[in-house]
PDB file of C-alpha atoms in Angstrom:
ATOM      1  CA  MET Q   1      11.894  13.819   1.606  1.00  0.00           C
ATOM      2  CA  VAL Q   2      13.871  10.659   2.281  1.00  0.00           C
ATOM      3  CA  MET Q   3      14.615  11.591   5.842  1.00  0.00           C
ATOM      4  CA  LEU Q   4      11.576  12.362   6.811  1.00  0.00           C
ATOM      5  CA  VAL Q   5       9.466   9.438   5.166  1.00  0.00           C
ATOM      6  CA  GLY Q   6      13.035   7.149   7.081  1.00  0.00           C
ATOM      7  CA  LEU Q   7      12.552   8.764  10.920  1.00  0.00           C
ATOM      8  CA  THR Q   8       7.827   8.523   9.870  1.00  0.00           C
ATOM      9  CA  LEU Q   9       8.561   4.800   9.400  1.00  0.00           C
ATOM     10  CA  ALA Q  10      11.611   4.341  12.159  1.00  0.00           C
ATOM     11  CA  VAL Q  11       9.155   6.093  14.613  1.00  0.00           C
ATOM     12  CA  PHE Q  12       5.827   3.995  13.836  1.00  0.00           C
ATOM     13  CA  ILE Q  13       7.915   0.739  13.988  1.00  0.00           C
ATOM     14  CA  GLY Q  14       8.915   1.690  17.236  1.00  0.00           C
ATOM     15  CA  VAL Q  15       5.319   2.705  18.857  1.00  0.00           C
ATOM     16  CA  GLU Q  16       4.497  -1.255  17.078  1.00  0.00           C
ATOM     17  CA  TYR Q  17       6.664  -2.809  18.155  1.00  0.00           C
ATOM     18  CA  ALA Q  18       6.657  -1.507  22.389  1.00  0.00           C
ATOM     19  CA  ALA Q  19       3.657  -1.358  22.185  1.00  0.00           C
ATOM     20  CA  VAL Q  20       1.021  -4.499  23.946  1.00  0.00           C
ATOM     21  CA  PHE Q  21      -2.045  -4.542  21.964  1.00  0.00           C
ATOM     22  CA  PRO Q  22      -2.092  -5.704  18.157  1.00  0.00           C
ATOM     23  CA  GLY Q  23      -1.808  -2.523  15.422  1.00  0.00           C
ATOM     24  CA  LEU Q  24      -0.545  -2.851  12.217  1.00  0.00           C
ATOM     25  CA  VAL Q  25       2.610  -4.400  12.082  1.00  0.00           C
ATOM     26  CA  GLU Q  26       1.792  -8.437  10.868  1.00  0.00           C
ATOM     27  CA  PHE Q  27       4.114 -10.994  12.893  1.00  0.00           C
ATOM     28  CA  ARG Q  28       5.562  -8.410  15.514  1.00  0.00           C
ATOM     29  CA  ASP Q  29       6.006 -11.212  17.854  1.00  0.00           C
ATOM     30  CA  ALA Q  30       7.306 -13.870  16.153  1.00  0.00           C
ATOM     31  CA  PRO Q  31      10.982 -13.645  14.895  1.00  0.00           C
ATOM     32  CA  PRO Q  32      12.757 -13.449  12.842  1.00  0.00           C
ATOM     33  CA  PHE Q  33       9.209 -13.012  10.203  1.00  0.00           C
ATOM     34  CA  ASN Q  34       9.981  -9.494   9.866  1.00  0.00           C
ATOM     35  CA  ARG Q  35      13.900  -9.442  10.027  1.00  0.00           C
ATOM     36  CA  VAL Q  36      14.135 -11.716   7.632  1.00  0.00           C
ATOM     37  CA  ARG Q  37      11.762  -9.283   5.243  1.00  0.00           C
ATOM     38  CA  ILE Q  38      13.477  -6.416   6.321  1.00  0.00           C
ATOM     39  CA  LEU Q  39      17.064  -8.223   6.240  1.00  0.00           C
ATOM     40  CA  SER Q  40      15.871  -8.763   2.282  1.00  0.00           C
ATOM     41  CA  LEU Q  41      14.911  -5.718   1.678  1.00  0.00           C
ATOM     42  CA  PHE Q  42      18.221  -3.821   2.411  1.00  0.00           C
ATOM     43  CA  LEU Q  43      20.071  -6.316   0.818  1.00  0.00           C
ATOM     44  CA  SER Q  44      18.240  -5.813  -2.371  1.00  0.00           C
ATOM     45  CA  LEU Q  45      18.667  -2.287  -2.092  1.00  0.00           C
ATOM     46  CA  PHE Q  46      22.446  -2.103  -1.058  1.00  0.00           C
ATOM     47  CA  LEU Q  47      22.954  -4.590  -3.736  1.00  0.00           C
ATOM     48  CA  LEU Q  48      20.727  -2.751  -6.763  1.00  0.00           C
ATOM     49  CA  SER Q  49      22.327   0.965  -5.720  1.00  0.00           C
ATOM     50  CA  ILE Q  50      26.145  -0.363  -6.214  1.00  0.00           C
ATOM     51  CA  VAL Q  51      25.544  -1.473  -9.111  1.00  0.00           C
ATOM     52  CA  VAL Q  52      23.448   1.392 -10.176  1.00  0.00           C
ATOM     53  CA  THR Q  53      25.595   4.361  -9.716  1.00  0.00           C
ATOM     54  CA  ALA Q  54      28.600   1.984 -11.227  1.00  0.00           C
ATOM     55  CA  GLU Q  55      29.515   3.628 -14.411  1.00  0.00           C
ATOM     56  CA  GLN Q  56      31.321   0.811 -16.958  1.00  0.00           C
ATOM     57  CA  GLY Q  57      34.944  -0.560 -16.179  1.00  0.00           C
ATOM     58  CA  GLN Q  58      34.931   2.223 -12.466  1.00  0.00           C
ATOM     59  CA  SER Q  59      33.666  -0.218  -9.692  1.00  0.00           C
ATOM     60  CA  SER Q  60      35.286  -3.549  -9.321  1.00  0.00           C
ATOM     61  CA  LEU Q  61      32.347  -4.744  -6.144  1.00  0.00           C
ATOM     62  CA  ALA Q  62      29.637  -3.620  -8.803  1.00  0.00           C
ATOM     63  CA  LEU Q  63      31.489  -5.663 -11.449  1.00  0.00           C
ATOM     64  CA  ILE Q  64      31.266  -8.888  -9.467  1.00  0.00           C
ATOM     65  CA  VAL Q  65      27.858  -8.264  -8.547  1.00  0.00           C
ATOM     66  CA  ASN Q  66      26.516  -7.069 -11.704  1.00  0.00           C
ATOM     67  CA  ALA Q  67      28.998 -10.240 -13.437  1.00  0.00           C
ATOM     68  CA  PHE Q  68      27.143 -12.148 -10.290  1.00  0.00           C
ATOM     69  CA  GLY Q  69      23.703 -10.914 -11.396  1.00  0.00           C
ATOM     70  CA  LEU Q  70      24.131 -11.694 -14.839  1.00  0.00           C
ATOM     71  CA  MET Q  71      24.799 -15.697 -14.188  1.00  0.00           C
ATOM     72  CA  ILE Q  72      21.671 -15.631 -12.511  1.00  0.00           C
ATOM     73  CA  SER Q  73      19.768 -14.015 -15.317  1.00  0.00           C
ATOM     74  CA  ARG Q  74      20.401 -15.829 -17.961  1.00  0.00           C
ATOM     75  CA  ALA Q  75      19.646 -18.756 -15.743  1.00  0.00           C
ATOM     76  CA  LEU Q  76      16.678 -17.857 -15.251  1.00  0.00           C
ATOM     77  CA  ASP Q  77      16.640 -16.205 -18.639  1.00  0.00           C
ATOM     78  CA  PHE Q  78      14.226 -19.056 -20.098  1.00  0.00           C
ATOM     79  CA  PRO Q  79      10.587 -19.077 -22.288  1.00  0.00           C
ATOM     80  CA  PHE Q  80       7.069 -17.697 -19.751  1.00  0.00           C
ATOM     81  CA  SER Q  81      10.044 -17.374 -16.656  1.00  0.00           C
ATOM     82  CA  PRO Q  82       9.691 -14.045 -14.618  1.00  0.00           C
ATOM     83  CA  MET Q  83      13.262 -13.174 -16.001  1.00  0.00           C
ATOM     84  CA  ASN Q  84      11.985 -13.250 -19.463  1.00  0.00           C
ATOM     85  CA  LEU Q  85       8.809 -11.536 -18.318  1.00  0.00           C
ATOM     86  CA  ILE Q  86      11.325  -8.753 -17.487  1.00  0.00           C
ATOM     87  CA  LEU Q  87      13.139  -8.556 -20.144  1.00  0.00           C
ATOM     88  CA  GLU Q  88      10.515  -8.628 -22.932  1.00  0.00           C
ATOM     89  CA  GLN Q  89       9.434  -5.221 -21.414  1.00  0.00           C
ATOM     90  CA  LEU Q  90      12.152  -3.430 -22.237  1.00  0.00           C
ATOM     91  CA  PRO Q  91      12.354  -1.107 -25.248  1.00  0.00           C
ATOM     92  CA  GLU Q  92      14.385  -2.342 -27.871  1.00  0.00           C
ATOM     93  CA  GLY Q  93      17.535  -0.563 -29.545  1.00  0.00           C
ATOM     94  CA  ILE Q  94      18.218  -0.025 -25.580  1.00  0.00           C
ATOM     95  CA  ASP Q  95      21.769   0.537 -25.052  1.00  0.00           C
ATOM     96  CA  PRO Q  96      23.729  -2.793 -24.054  1.00  0.00           C
ATOM     97  CA  PHE Q  97      25.781  -1.521 -21.124  1.00  0.00           C
ATOM     98  CA  LEU Q  98      22.335  -1.010 -19.631  1.00  0.00           C
ATOM     99  CA  LEU Q  99      20.287  -4.176 -21.059  1.00  0.00           C
ATOM    100  CA  ASP Q 100      23.504  -5.809 -19.404  1.00  0.00           C
ATOM    101  CA  LYS Q 101      23.446  -3.894 -15.952  1.00  0.00           C
ATOM    102  CA  ILE Q 102      19.449  -4.739 -16.100  1.00  0.00           C
ATOM    103  CA  ARG Q 103      19.465  -8.436 -16.472  1.00  0.00           C
ATOM    104  CA  GLY Q 104      22.392  -7.641 -13.273  1.00  0.00           C
ATOM    105  CA  MET Q 105      20.303  -6.104 -11.559  1.00  0.00           C
ATOM    106  CA  ALA Q 106      16.818  -8.325 -12.032  1.00  0.00           C
ATOM    107  CA  GLY Q 107      19.493 -11.421 -11.113  1.00  0.00           C
ATOM    108  CA  ILE Q 108      20.248 -10.324  -8.470  1.00  0.00           C
ATOM    109  CA  SER Q 109      17.025  -9.104  -7.116  1.00  0.00           C
ATOM    110  CA  LEU Q 110      15.438 -12.573  -7.823  1.00  0.00           C
ATOM    111  CA  LEU Q 111      18.923 -14.131  -6.262  1.00  0.00           C
ATOM    112  CA  VAL Q 112      17.783 -11.888  -2.698  1.00  0.00           C
ATOM    113  CA  ALA Q 113      14.457 -12.660  -3.024  1.00  0.00           C
ATOM    114  CA  VAL Q 114      15.217 -17.108  -3.912  1.00  0.00           C
ATOM    115  CA  VAL Q 115      17.363 -17.570  -0.534  1.00  0.00           C
ATOM    116  CA  SER Q 116      15.210 -15.462   2.195  1.00  0.00           C
ATOM    117  CA  MET Q 117      12.442 -17.345   1.222  1.00  0.00           C
ATOM    118  CA  ILE Q 118      14.745 -20.679   1.367  1.00  0.00           C
ATOM    119  CA  VAL Q 119      15.703 -18.831   4.766  1.00  0.00           C
ATOM    120  CA  PHE Q 120      12.077 -18.962   5.987  1.00  0.00           C
ATOM    121  CA  ALA Q 121      11.473 -22.069   5.045  1.00  0.00           C
ATOM    122  CA  LEU Q 122      13.877 -23.703   6.560  1.00  0.00           C
ATOM    123  CA  LEU Q 123      12.785 -21.885   9.563  1.00  0.00           C
ATOM    124  CA  VAL Q 124       8.973 -23.636   9.634  1.00  0.00           C
ATOM    125  CA  ARG Q 125      10.883 -26.371   8.968  1.00  0.00           C
ATOM    126  CA  LEU Q 126      13.775 -27.135  11.163  1.00  0.00           C
ATOM    127  CA  HIS Q 127      13.203 -24.785  13.852  1.00  0.00           C
ATOM    128  CA  GLN Q 128       9.190 -25.688  13.914  1.00  0.00           C
ATOM    129  CA  TRP Q 129       8.881 -21.734  13.759  1.00  0.00           C
ATOM    130  CA  PRO Q 130       6.731 -20.056  16.057  1.00  0.00           C
ATOM    131  CA  ALA Q 131       7.495 -22.111  18.680  1.00  0.00           C
ATOM    132  CA  ARG Q 132       9.821 -19.942  21.589  1.00  0.00           C
ATOM    133  CA  GLY Q 133       8.590 -22.020  24.211  1.00  0.00           C
ATOM    134  CA  PHE Q 134       5.510 -20.074  24.472  1.00  0.00           C
ATOM    135  CA  ALA Q 135       1.907 -19.692  23.109  1.00  0.00           C
ATOM    136  CA  PHE Q 136       1.266 -18.310  19.942  1.00  0.00           C
ATOM    137  CA  ASN Q 137      -0.511 -15.236  20.236  1.00  0.00           C
ATOM    138  CA  VAL Q 138      -3.196 -14.789  16.893  1.00  0.00           C
ATOM    139  CA  TRP Q 139      -4.339 -11.948  18.408  1.00  0.00           C
ATOM    140  CA  VAL Q 140      -1.172 -10.095  18.489  1.00  0.00           C
ATOM    141  CA  ASN Q 141       1.104 -11.032  15.184  1.00  0.00           C
ATOM    142  CA  LEU Q 142      -2.056 -10.471  13.127  1.00  0.00           C
ATOM    143  CA  PRO Q 143      -4.203  -7.891  14.298  1.00  0.00           C
ATOM    144  CA  THR Q 144      -6.064  -7.470  11.121  1.00  0.00           C
ATOM    145  CA  PHE Q 145      -7.297 -11.771  11.091  1.00  0.00           C
ATOM    146  CA  ASP Q 146     -10.332 -11.653  13.471  1.00  0.00           C
ATOM    147  CA  PRO Q 147     -10.982 -15.749  14.366  1.00  0.00           C
ATOM    148  CA  THR Q 148     -14.294 -15.203  16.176  1.00  0.00           C
ATOM    149  CA  THR Q 149     -15.861 -14.456  12.435  1.00  0.00           C
ATOM    150  CA  GLY Q 150     -16.425 -16.665   9.139  1.00  0.00           C
ATOM    151  CA  GLY Q 151     -16.833 -20.372  10.253  1.00  0.00           C
ATOM    152  CA  ASP Q 152     -13.895 -22.371  11.469  1.00  0.00           C
ATOM    153  CA  ILE Q 153     -10.432 -20.566  12.053  1.00  0.00           C
ATOM    154  CA  ILE Q 154      -8.155 -23.862  10.525  1.00  0.00           C
ATOM    155  CA  LYS Q 155     -10.328 -23.481   7.214  1.00  0.00           C
ATOM    156  CA  ARG Q 156     -10.352 -19.965   7.167  1.00  0.00           C
ATOM    157  CA  LEU Q 157      -5.776 -19.619   7.907  1.00  0.00           C
ATOM    158  CA  ARG Q 158      -5.592 -22.376   5.206  1.00  0.00           C
ATOM    159  CA  ARG Q 159      -7.351 -20.786   2.327  1.00  0.00           C
ATOM    160  CA  ASP Q 160      -5.724 -17.505   3.242  1.00  0.00           C
ATOM    161  CA  SER Q 161      -2.100 -19.584   3.249  1.00  0.00           C
ATOM    162  CA  ARG Q 162      -3.199 -20.648  -0.305  1.00  0.00           C
ATOM    163  CA  VAL Q 163      -4.430 -17.481  -0.976  1.00  0.00           C
ATOM    164  CA  ASN Q 164      -1.081 -15.325  -0.259  1.00  0.00           C
ATOM    165  CA  LEU Q 165       1.239 -18.363  -2.336  1.00  0.00           C
ATOM    166  CA  ILE Q 166      -1.191 -17.774  -5.552  1.00  0.00           C
ATOM    167  CA  LEU Q 167      -1.179 -14.432  -5.270  1.00  0.00           C
ATOM    168  CA  GLY Q 168       2.755 -14.514  -4.561  1.00  0.00           C
ATOM    169  CA  PHE Q 169       3.664 -16.586  -7.162  1.00  0.00           C
ATOM    170  CA  CYS Q 170       1.814 -15.389  -9.776  1.00  0.00           C
ATOM    171  CA  THR Q 171       2.760 -11.601  -8.853  1.00  0.00           C
ATOM    172  CA  PRO Q 172       6.120 -11.447 -10.524  1.00  0.00           C
ATOM    173  CA  PHE Q 173       4.417 -11.903 -14.145  1.00  0.00           C
ATOM    174  CA  LEU Q 174       1.580  -9.355 -12.773  1.00  0.00           C
ATOM    175  CA  LEU Q 175       4.098  -6.360 -11.551  1.00  0.00           C
ATOM    176  CA  PRO Q 176       6.284  -6.242 -15.546  1.00  0.00           C
ATOM    177  CA  VAL Q 177       3.731  -5.639 -17.067  1.00  0.00           C
ATOM    178  CA  VAL Q 178       1.502  -2.991 -14.881  1.00  0.00           C
ATOM    179  CA  ALA Q 179       4.335  -0.779 -14.142  1.00  0.00           C
ATOM    180  CA  VAL Q 180       5.169  -0.711 -17.908  1.00  0.00           C
ATOM    181  CA  LEU Q 181       1.845   0.266 -18.792  1.00  0.00           C
ATOM    182  CA  ALA Q 182       1.982   2.283 -15.656  1.00  0.00           C
ATOM    183  CA  ALA Q 183       4.979   4.156 -16.612  1.00  0.00           C
ATOM    184  CA  ASN Q 184       3.470   4.571 -20.417  1.00  0.00           C
ATOM    185  CA  HIS Q 185       0.064   6.308 -18.849  1.00  0.00           C
ATOM    186  CA  ILE Q 186       1.741   8.980 -16.720  1.00  0.00           C
ATOM    187  CA  ASP Q 187       4.922   9.239 -19.845  1.00  0.00           C
ATOM    188  CA  ALA Q 188       7.467   8.369 -17.037  1.00  0.00           C
ATOM    189  CA  ALA Q 189      10.960   7.982 -17.705  1.00  0.00           C
ATOM    190  CA  VAL Q 190      11.604   4.560 -15.654  1.00  0.00           C
ATOM    191  CA  LEU Q 191      15.274   3.405 -17.551  1.00  0.00           C
ATOM    192  CA  SER Q 192      17.266   6.760 -17.441  1.00  0.00           C
ATOM    193  CA  SER Q 193      16.056   7.692 -13.754  1.00  0.00           C
ATOM    194  CA  PRO Q 194      18.189   4.991 -10.814  1.00  0.00           C
ATOM    195  CA  HIS Q 195      16.102   5.439  -8.186  1.00  0.00           C
ATOM    196  CA  THR Q 196      13.096   3.880 -10.358  1.00  0.00           C
ATOM    197  CA  LEU Q 197      15.147   0.864 -10.922  1.00  0.00           C
ATOM    198  CA  VAL Q 198      16.511   0.375  -7.752  1.00  0.00           C
ATOM    199  CA  TRP Q 199      12.820   0.546  -6.656  1.00  0.00           C
ATOM    200  CA  GLY Q 200      11.424  -0.836  -8.528  1.00  0.00           C
ATOM    201  CA  LEU Q 201      12.910  -4.388  -9.545  1.00  0.00           C
ATOM    202  CA  THR Q 202      13.878  -4.584  -5.603  1.00  0.00           C
ATOM    203  CA  LEU Q 203       9.676  -4.572  -4.673  1.00  0.00           C
ATOM    204  CA  TRP Q 204       9.320  -6.183  -8.368  1.00  0.00           C
ATOM    205  CA  THR Q 205      11.128  -9.333  -5.437  1.00  0.00           C
ATOM    206  CA  PHE Q 206       9.592  -8.493  -2.202  1.00  0.00           C
ATOM    207  CA  ILE Q 207       6.543  -8.592  -2.551  1.00  0.00           C
ATOM    208  CA  PRO Q 208       6.060 -11.821  -3.479  1.00  0.00           C
ATOM    209  CA  LEU Q 209       8.507 -12.579  -1.450  1.00  0.00           C
ATOM    210  CA  SER Q 210       6.365 -11.041   1.714  1.00  0.00           C
ATOM    211  CA  MET Q 211       3.076 -12.862   0.340  1.00  0.00           C
ATOM    212  CA  LEU Q 212       5.478 -16.454  -0.128  1.00  0.00           C
ATOM    213  CA  MET Q 213       6.065 -15.862   3.649  1.00  0.00           C
ATOM    214  CA  ARG Q 214       2.997 -14.772   4.690  1.00  0.00           C
ATOM    215  CA  GLY Q 215       1.194 -17.742   2.629  1.00  0.00           C
ATOM    216  CA  LEU Q 216       3.929 -20.103   4.737  1.00  0.00           C
ATOM    217  CA  ALA Q 217       3.250 -18.231   8.345  1.00  0.00           C
ATOM    218  CA  MET Q 218      -0.042 -19.007   8.519  1.00  0.00           C
ATOM    219  CA  GLY Q 219      -0.370 -22.193   6.555  1.00  0.00           C
ATOM    220  CA  ARG Q 220       1.825 -23.456   9.953  1.00  0.00           C
ATOM    221  CA  ILE Q 221      -0.119 -21.932  12.501  1.00  0.00           C
ATOM    222  CA  ALA Q 222      -2.857 -23.513  10.894  1.00  0.00           C
ATOM    223  CA  ASP Q 223      -1.569 -26.367  11.709  1.00  0.00           C
ATOM    224  CA  MET Q 224      -0.373 -25.388  14.884  1.00  0.00           C
ATOM    225  CA  ILE Q 225      -3.932 -24.946  16.039  1.00  0.00           C
ATOM    226  CA  ALA Q 226      -4.885 -28.452  14.233  1.00  0.00           C
ATOM    227  CA  GLN Q 227      -2.605 -30.108  16.285  1.00  0.00           C
ATOM    228  CA  ARG Q 228      -3.635 -28.702  19.595  1.00  0.00           C
ATOM    229  CA  ARG Q 229      -7.277 -28.904  19.281  1.00  0.00           C
ATOM    230  CA  ALA Q 230      -6.167 -32.342  18.213  1.00  0.00           C
ATOM    231  CA  ARG Q 231      -4.257 -33.037  22.091  1.00  0.00           C
ATOM    232  CA  LEU Q 232      -7.134 -30.948  24.018  1.00  0.00           C
ATOM    233  CA  THR Q 233      -9.367 -34.050  22.250  1.00  0.00           C
ATOM    234  CA  ALA Q 234      -7.696 -36.683  22.693  1.00  0.00           C
ATOM    235  CA  ALA Q 235      -6.864 -35.530  26.640  1.00  0.00           C
ATOM    236  CA  ILE Q 236     -10.942 -34.906  26.800  1.00  0.00           C
ATOM    237  CA  GLY Q 237     -11.515 -38.249  25.572  1.00  0.00           C
ATOM    238  CA  ALA Q 238      -8.652 -40.019  28.018  1.00  0.00           C
ATOM    239  CA  ASP Q 239     -10.406 -38.177  30.788  1.00  0.00           C
ATOM    240  CA  ALA Q 240     -13.881 -39.245  30.231  1.00  0.00           C
ATOM    241  CA  PRO Q 241     -15.811 -42.018  31.974  1.00  0.00           C
ATOM    242  CA  LYS Q 242     -15.248 -45.133  30.551  1.00  0.00           C
ATOM    243  CA  SER Q 243     -18.304 -47.317  30.690  1.00  0.00           C
ATOM    244  CA  VAL Q 244     -18.537 -50.880  32.777  1.00  0.00           C
ATOM    245  CA  ALA Q 245     -19.903 -53.411  31.303  1.00  0.00           C
ATOM    246  CA  MET Q 246     -21.996 -55.665  32.540  1.00  0.00           C
ATOM    247  CA  PRO Q 247     -21.700 -58.923  33.585  1.00  0.00           C
ATOM    248  CA  GLY Q 248     -24.288 -61.628  31.460  1.00  0.00           C
TER     249      GLY Q 248
END
């Protein structure tokens, strides 16, 4: 099943990037937006898999990764933080070794997401993403966004940017509660399943990361369109015939 899903996704992504017209993948012609997201997803899954599959005292690499994650989790475990919220959802009387493992996995997942967010923010700020020497195609990179409806495109892009940023900040607080409620409703053994732990903690940070990156990207595109509009307005004003003062 895993191989089938992986091959299906590989064919889908290959067809999307080979197509000339817009599809479903956003920012496919504005690297490295999708590369940063996929690399963060891979790193999170890889590092969490190392930690969750290692038994106590058997893997030096797992111990190092878990210790680093524990350091991050303890630094971020303060009241009303996402880390504190996810740890409070754990049942009482949990095995101390499993608790430390979950702490380390949560810390690693959060660290990967924060680093990825900083990298993309630096690309936007310092390298003027997505400037690549040619015009940015809104139709190809935002296939679900119709620039011809709903009023001014700049206002709509900035509104969508703010919505994505707000959702990105709120999602880490909402996902643990929703996950616990769903697990209790279907009576699923989350803590005893390594796959559920790895994917759950990965999605806990990957979904907010995607929303925050999309918010930053749409805000950047809105600024690019506003700057382009201002230059065109200034050029039209410069080319307009100037009134000649009549002698008195």
